[in-house]
Short mmCIF file of C-alpha atoms in Angstrom, two decimals:
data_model
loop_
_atom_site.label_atom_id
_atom_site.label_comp_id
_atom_site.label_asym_id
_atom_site.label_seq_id
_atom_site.Cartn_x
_atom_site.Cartn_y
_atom_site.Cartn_z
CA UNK A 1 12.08 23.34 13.82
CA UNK A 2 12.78 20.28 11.61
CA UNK A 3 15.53 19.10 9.10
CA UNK A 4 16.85 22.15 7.46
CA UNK A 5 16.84 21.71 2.82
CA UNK A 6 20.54 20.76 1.90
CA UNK A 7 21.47 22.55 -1.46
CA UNK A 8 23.53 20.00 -4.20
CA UNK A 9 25.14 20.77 -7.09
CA UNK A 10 23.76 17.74 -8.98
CA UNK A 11 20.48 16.85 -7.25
CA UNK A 12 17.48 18.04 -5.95
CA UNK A 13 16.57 17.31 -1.99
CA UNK A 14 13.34 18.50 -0.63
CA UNK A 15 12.78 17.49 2.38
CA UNK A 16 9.51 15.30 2.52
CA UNK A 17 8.57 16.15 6.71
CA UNK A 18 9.44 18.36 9.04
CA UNK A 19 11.86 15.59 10.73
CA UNK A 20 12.21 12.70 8.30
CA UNK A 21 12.75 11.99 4.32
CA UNK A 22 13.48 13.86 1.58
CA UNK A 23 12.38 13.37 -2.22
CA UNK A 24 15.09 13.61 -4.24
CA UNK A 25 15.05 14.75 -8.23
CA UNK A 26 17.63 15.31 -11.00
CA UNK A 27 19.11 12.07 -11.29
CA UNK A 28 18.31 9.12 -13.18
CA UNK A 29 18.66 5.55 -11.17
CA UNK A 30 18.34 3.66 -14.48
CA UNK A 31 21.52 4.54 -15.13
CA UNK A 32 25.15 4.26 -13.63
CA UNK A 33 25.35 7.17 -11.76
CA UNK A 34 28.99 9.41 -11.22
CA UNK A 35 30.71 9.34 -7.92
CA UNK A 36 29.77 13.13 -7.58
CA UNK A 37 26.18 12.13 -7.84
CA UNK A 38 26.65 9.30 -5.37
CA UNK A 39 28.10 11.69 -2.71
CA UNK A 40 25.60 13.78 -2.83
CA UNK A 41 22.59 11.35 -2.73
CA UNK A 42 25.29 9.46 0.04
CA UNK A 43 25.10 13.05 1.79
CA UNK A 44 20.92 13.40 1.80
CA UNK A 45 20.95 10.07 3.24
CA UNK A 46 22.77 11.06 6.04
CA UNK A 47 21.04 14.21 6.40
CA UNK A 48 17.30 12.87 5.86
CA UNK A 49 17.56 9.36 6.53
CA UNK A 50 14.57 8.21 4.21
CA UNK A 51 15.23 9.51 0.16
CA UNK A 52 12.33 8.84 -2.09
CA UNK A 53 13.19 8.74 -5.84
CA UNK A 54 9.87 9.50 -7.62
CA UNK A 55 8.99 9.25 -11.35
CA UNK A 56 11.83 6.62 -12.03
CA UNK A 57 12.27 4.78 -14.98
CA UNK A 58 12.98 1.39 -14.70
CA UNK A 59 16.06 0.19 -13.28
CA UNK A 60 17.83 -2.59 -14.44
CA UNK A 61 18.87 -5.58 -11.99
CA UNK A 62 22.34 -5.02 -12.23
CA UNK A 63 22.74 -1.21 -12.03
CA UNK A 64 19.85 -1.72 -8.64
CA UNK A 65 23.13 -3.89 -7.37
CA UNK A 66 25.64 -1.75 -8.30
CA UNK A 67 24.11 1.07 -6.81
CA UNK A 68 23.17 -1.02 -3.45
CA UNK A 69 26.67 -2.21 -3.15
CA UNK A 70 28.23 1.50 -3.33
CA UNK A 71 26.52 1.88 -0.20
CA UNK A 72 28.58 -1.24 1.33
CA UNK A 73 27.84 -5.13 0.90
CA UNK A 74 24.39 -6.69 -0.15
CA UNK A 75 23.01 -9.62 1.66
CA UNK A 76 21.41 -12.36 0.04
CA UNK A 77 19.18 -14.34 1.85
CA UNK A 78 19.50 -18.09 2.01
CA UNK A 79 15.47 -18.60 2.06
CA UNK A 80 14.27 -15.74 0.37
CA UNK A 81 12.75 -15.57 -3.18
CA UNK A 82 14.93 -13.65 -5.55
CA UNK A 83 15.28 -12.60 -9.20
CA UNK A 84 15.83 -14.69 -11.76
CA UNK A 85 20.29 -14.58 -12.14
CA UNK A 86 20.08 -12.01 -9.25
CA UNK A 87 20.82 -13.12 -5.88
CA UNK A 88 21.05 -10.57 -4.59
CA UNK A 89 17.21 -8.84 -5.12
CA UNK A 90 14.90 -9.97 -3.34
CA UNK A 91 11.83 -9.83 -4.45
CA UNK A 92 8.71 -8.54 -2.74
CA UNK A 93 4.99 -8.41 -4.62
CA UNK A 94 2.03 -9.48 -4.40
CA UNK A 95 -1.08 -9.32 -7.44
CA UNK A 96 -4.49 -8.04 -6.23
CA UNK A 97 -5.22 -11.98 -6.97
CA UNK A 98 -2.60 -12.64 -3.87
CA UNK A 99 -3.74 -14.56 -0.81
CA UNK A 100 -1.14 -13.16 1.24
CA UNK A 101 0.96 -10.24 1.24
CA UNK A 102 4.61 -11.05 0.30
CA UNK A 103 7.00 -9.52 2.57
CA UNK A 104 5.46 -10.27 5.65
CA UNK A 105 8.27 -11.54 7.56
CA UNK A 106 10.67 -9.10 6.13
CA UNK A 107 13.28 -7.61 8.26
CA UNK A 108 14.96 -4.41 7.14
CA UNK A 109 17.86 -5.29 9.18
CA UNK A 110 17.93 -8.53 8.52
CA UNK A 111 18.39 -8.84 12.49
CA UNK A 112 16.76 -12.57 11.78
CA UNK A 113 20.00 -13.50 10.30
CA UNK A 114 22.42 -12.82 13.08
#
């Protein structure tokens, strides 16, 4: 059976797996998006649960918060290492000259907090 393809007027969902995700074209993240675009990307992330946004171009730091905080308030982590002016990213990367993988202790939830 599986998650049934939602049809937008401004975006593109198809659904990534039978039961989970959807990829998600027709709008561009690297800029401030309209509330009708919002909705609709709100509404496939309800639906789908996991949206991937391929073939981005790069967002800038504050439009990445802007767009995070239309989904409710951002949480910036006392301990973790963040961007430059930016609280509120968080960053996660590692080099193929990395010892470690950054990100290990990362909670989605951020269940570690509470």
């Amino acid at each position: 059976m599986g998650i049934e393809a939602k049809t937008f007027k401004h975006i593109v969902a198809k659904p990534f797996a039978p039961n989970l995700g959807a990829e998600i074209t027709g709008v561009d993240l690297s800029q401030t998006i309209s509330e009708a675009e919002f909705s609709e990307i709100e509404a496939a992330f309800l639906a789908y649960q996991v949206l991937f946004f391929k073939d981005q171009k790069e967002i800038p730091p504050q439009v990445h918060i802007d767009l995070g905080k239309r989904f409710g308030p951002l949480h910036s982590h006392p301990a973790a290492p963040t961007m430059a002016g930016y609280p509120e990213i968080f960053e996660i990367h590692a080099t193929r000259h990395s010892k470690v993988a950054n990100g290990e202790f990362w909670h989605s939830d951020v269940s570690c907090d509470e």
